[in-house]
GROMACS .gro file of C-alpha atoms in nm:
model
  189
    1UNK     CA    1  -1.555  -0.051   3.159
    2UNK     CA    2  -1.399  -0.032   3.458
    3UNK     CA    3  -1.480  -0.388   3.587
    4UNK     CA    4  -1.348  -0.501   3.215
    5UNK     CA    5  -0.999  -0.283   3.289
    6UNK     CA    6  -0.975  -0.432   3.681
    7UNK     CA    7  -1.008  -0.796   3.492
    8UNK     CA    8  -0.754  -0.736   3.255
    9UNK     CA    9  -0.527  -0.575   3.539
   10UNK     CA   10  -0.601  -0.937   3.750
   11UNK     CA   11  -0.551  -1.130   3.461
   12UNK     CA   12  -0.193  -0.950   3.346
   13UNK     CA   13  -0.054  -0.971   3.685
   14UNK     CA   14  -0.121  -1.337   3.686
   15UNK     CA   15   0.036  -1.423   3.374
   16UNK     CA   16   0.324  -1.153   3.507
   17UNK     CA   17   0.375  -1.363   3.807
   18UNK     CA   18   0.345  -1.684   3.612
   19UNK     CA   19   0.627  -1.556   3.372
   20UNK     CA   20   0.897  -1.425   3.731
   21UNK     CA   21   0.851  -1.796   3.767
   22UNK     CA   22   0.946  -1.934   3.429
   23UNK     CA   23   1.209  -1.682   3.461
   24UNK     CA   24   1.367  -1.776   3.738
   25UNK     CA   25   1.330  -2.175   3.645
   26UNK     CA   26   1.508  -2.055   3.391
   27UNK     CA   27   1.801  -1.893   3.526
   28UNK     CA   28   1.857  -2.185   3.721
   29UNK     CA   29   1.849  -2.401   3.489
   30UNK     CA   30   2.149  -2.202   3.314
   31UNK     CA   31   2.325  -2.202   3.596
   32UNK     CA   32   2.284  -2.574   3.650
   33UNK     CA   33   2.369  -2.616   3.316
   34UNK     CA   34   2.676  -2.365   3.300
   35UNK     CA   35   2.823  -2.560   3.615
   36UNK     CA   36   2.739  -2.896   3.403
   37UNK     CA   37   2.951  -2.743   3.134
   38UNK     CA   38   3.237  -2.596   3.385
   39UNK     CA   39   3.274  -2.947   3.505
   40UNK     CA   40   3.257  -3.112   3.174
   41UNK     CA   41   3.513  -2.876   3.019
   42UNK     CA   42   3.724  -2.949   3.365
   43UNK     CA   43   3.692  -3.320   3.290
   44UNK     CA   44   3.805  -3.320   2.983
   45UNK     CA   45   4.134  -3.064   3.006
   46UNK     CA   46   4.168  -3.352   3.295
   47UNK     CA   47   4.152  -3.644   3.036
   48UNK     CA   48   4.336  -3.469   2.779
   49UNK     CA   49   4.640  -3.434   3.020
   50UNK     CA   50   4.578  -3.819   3.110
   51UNK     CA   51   4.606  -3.882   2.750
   52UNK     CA   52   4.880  -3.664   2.664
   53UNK     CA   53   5.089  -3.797   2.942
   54UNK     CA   54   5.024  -4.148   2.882
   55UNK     CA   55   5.131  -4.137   2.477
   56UNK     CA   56   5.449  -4.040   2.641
   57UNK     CA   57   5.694  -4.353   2.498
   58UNK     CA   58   5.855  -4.592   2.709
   59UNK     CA   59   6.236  -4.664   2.627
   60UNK     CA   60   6.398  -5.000   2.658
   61UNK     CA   61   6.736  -5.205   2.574
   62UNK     CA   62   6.926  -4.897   2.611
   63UNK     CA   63   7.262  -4.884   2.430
   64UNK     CA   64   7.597  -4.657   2.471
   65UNK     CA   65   7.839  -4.801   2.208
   66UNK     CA   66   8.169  -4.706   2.186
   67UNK     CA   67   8.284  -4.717   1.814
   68UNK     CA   68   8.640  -4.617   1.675
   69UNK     CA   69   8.605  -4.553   1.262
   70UNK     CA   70   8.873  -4.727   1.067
   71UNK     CA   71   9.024  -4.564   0.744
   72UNK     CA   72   8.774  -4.730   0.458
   73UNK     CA   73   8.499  -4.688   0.655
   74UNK     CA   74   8.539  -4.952   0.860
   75UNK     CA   75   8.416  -4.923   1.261
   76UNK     CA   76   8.512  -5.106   1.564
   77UNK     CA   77   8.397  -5.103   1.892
   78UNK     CA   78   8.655  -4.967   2.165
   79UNK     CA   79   8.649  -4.854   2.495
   80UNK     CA   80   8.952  -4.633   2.526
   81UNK     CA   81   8.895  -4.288   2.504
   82UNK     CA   82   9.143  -4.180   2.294
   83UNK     CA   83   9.096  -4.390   2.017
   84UNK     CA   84   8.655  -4.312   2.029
   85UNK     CA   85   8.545  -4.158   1.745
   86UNK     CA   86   8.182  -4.171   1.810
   87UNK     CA   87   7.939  -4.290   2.063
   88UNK     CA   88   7.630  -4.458   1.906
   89UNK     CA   89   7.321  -4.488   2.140
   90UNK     CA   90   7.090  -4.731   2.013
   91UNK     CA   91   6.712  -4.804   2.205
   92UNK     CA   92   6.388  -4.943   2.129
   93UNK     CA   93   6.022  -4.673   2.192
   94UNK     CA   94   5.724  -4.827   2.195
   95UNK     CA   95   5.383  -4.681   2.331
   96UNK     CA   96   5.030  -4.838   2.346
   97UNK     CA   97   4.831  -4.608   2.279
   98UNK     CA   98   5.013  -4.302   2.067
   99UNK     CA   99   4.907  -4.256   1.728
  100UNK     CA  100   5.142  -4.291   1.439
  101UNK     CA  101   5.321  -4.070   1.302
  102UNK     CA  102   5.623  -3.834   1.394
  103UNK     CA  103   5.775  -3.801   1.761
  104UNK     CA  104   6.042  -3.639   1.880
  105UNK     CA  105   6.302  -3.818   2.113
  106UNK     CA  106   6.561  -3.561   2.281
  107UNK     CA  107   6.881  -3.695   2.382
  108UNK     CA  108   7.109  -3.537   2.709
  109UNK     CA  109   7.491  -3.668   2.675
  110UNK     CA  110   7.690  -3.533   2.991
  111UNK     CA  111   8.005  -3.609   3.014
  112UNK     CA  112   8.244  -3.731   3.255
  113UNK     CA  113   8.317  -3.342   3.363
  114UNK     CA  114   7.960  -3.312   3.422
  115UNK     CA  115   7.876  -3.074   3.130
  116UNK     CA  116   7.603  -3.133   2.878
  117UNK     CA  117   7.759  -3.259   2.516
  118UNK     CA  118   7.554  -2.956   2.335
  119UNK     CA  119   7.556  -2.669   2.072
  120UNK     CA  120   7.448  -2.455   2.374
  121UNK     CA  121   7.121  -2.289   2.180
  122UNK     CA  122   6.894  -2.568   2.211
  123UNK     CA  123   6.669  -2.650   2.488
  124UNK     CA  124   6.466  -2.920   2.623
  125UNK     CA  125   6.139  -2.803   2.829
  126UNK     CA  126   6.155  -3.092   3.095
  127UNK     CA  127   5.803  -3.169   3.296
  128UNK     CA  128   5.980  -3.230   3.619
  129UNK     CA  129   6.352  -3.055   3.585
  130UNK     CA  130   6.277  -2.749   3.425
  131UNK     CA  131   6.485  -2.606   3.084
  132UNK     CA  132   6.757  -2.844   3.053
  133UNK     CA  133   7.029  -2.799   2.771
  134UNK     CA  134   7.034  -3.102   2.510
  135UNK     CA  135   7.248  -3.277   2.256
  136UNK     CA  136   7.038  -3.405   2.003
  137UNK     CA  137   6.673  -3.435   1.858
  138UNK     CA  138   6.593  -3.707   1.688
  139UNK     CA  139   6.307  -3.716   1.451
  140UNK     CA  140   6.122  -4.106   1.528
  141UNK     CA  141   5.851  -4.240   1.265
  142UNK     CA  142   5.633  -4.408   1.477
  143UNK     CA  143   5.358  -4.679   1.403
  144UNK     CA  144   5.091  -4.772   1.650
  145UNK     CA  145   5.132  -5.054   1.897
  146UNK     CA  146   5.507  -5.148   1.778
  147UNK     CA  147   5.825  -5.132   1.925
  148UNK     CA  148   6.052  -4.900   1.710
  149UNK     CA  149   6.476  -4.939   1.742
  150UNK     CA  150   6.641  -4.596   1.713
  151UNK     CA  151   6.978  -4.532   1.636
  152UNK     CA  152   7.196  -4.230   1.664
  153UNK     CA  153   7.570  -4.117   1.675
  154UNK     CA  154   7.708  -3.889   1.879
  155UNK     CA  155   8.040  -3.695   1.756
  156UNK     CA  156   8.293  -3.433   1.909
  157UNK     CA  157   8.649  -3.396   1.813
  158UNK     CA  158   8.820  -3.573   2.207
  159UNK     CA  159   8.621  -3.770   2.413
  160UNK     CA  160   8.778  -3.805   2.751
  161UNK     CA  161   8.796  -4.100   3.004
  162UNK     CA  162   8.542  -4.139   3.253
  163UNK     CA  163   8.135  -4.211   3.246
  164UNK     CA  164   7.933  -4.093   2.953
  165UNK     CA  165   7.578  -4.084   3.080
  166UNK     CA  166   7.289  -4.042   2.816
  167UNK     CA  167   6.913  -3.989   2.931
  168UNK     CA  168   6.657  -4.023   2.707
  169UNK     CA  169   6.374  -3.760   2.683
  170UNK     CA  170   5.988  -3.789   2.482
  171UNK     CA  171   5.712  -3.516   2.574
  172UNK     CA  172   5.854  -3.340   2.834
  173UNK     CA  173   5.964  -3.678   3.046
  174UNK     CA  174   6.243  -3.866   3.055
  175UNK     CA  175   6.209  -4.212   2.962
  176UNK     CA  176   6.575  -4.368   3.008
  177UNK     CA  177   6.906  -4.375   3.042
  178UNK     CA  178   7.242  -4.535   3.029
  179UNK     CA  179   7.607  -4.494   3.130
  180UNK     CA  180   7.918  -4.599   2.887
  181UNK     CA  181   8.244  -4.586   3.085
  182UNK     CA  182   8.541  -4.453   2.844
  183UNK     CA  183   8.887  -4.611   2.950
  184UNK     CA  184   9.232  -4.493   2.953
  185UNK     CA  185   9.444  -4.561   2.650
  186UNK     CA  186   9.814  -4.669   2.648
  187UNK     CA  187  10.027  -4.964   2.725
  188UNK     CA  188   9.897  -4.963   3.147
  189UNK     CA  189   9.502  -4.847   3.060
   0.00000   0.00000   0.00000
């Protein structure tokens, strides 16, 4: 009985030794494959970012028009400050690879006193200035692999002589800009 019980006992701790080293194949094969799946997940929060900034748009044939609104609805442009009713920036977005759909364009007016034309509330996370006040947001319907014109007035009661500068903003970056120089009115402007 004895010699039956030793057997057993010889036979157990063989299989028990077997099993450690199953056990520790194992665990390091999870840790192999926990590191595979760090590295994965670390590639891919690394591609996403790639992606994300490249859908940023890019913004071209930039325009800062000067427009003076005539009684019947009529507009014309002018350059003197005095007689500026509105200032109508006007650009084409187009991106590659962004899906369809809704974007939002932010615009920055400063003007020529070097303050930000805004309502003072909203706020423009920037990727590389920080939180930057900003005048206007403008909704953009985009479709895939076109260039898209964009269009939008911007209105305040006196606009004053001197450089208008508007940048152009689209996930976080800014994508353009453009200066419109206001004139002095009167007989000797």
């Amino acid at each position: 009985k004895i010699s039956g019980l030793e057997a057993e006992v010889s036979r157990l701790t063989g299989e028990n030794q077997e099993l450690t080293v199953a056990n520790t194949t194992l665990k390091q094969e999870k840790a192999d494959l926990e590191t595979n799946l760090a590295t994965a997940n670390s590639e891919k929060d690394e591609l996403a970012k790639t992606v994300d900034v490249a859908s940023t748009f890019s913004a071209s044939n930039i325009q800062v028009t000067p427009v003076d609104e005539k009684k019947g609805g009529k507009e014309k442009v002018n350059s003197k400050a005095k007689k500026v009713d509105k200032l109508v920036v006007s650009f084409d977005v187009e991106n590659r690879i962004a899906k369809s759909g809704p974007a939002d364009m932010y615009l920055i007016v400063t003007a020529p006193d070097g303050k930000i034309i805004s309502d003072g509330s909203s706020v423009l996370n920037t990727r590389t200035d920080g939180d930057k006040a900003f005048t206007a947001k403008i909704p953009v319907n985009y479709e895939q692999g076109t260039r898209k014109s964009v269009q939008f007035p911007i209105q305040q009661n006196d606009f004053s002589t001197g450089n208008y500068k508007v940048e152009i903003y689209h996930n976080g970056f800014k994508i353009g800009e453009g200066i419109r120089s206001l004139k002095k009115g009167g007989l000797f402007g």
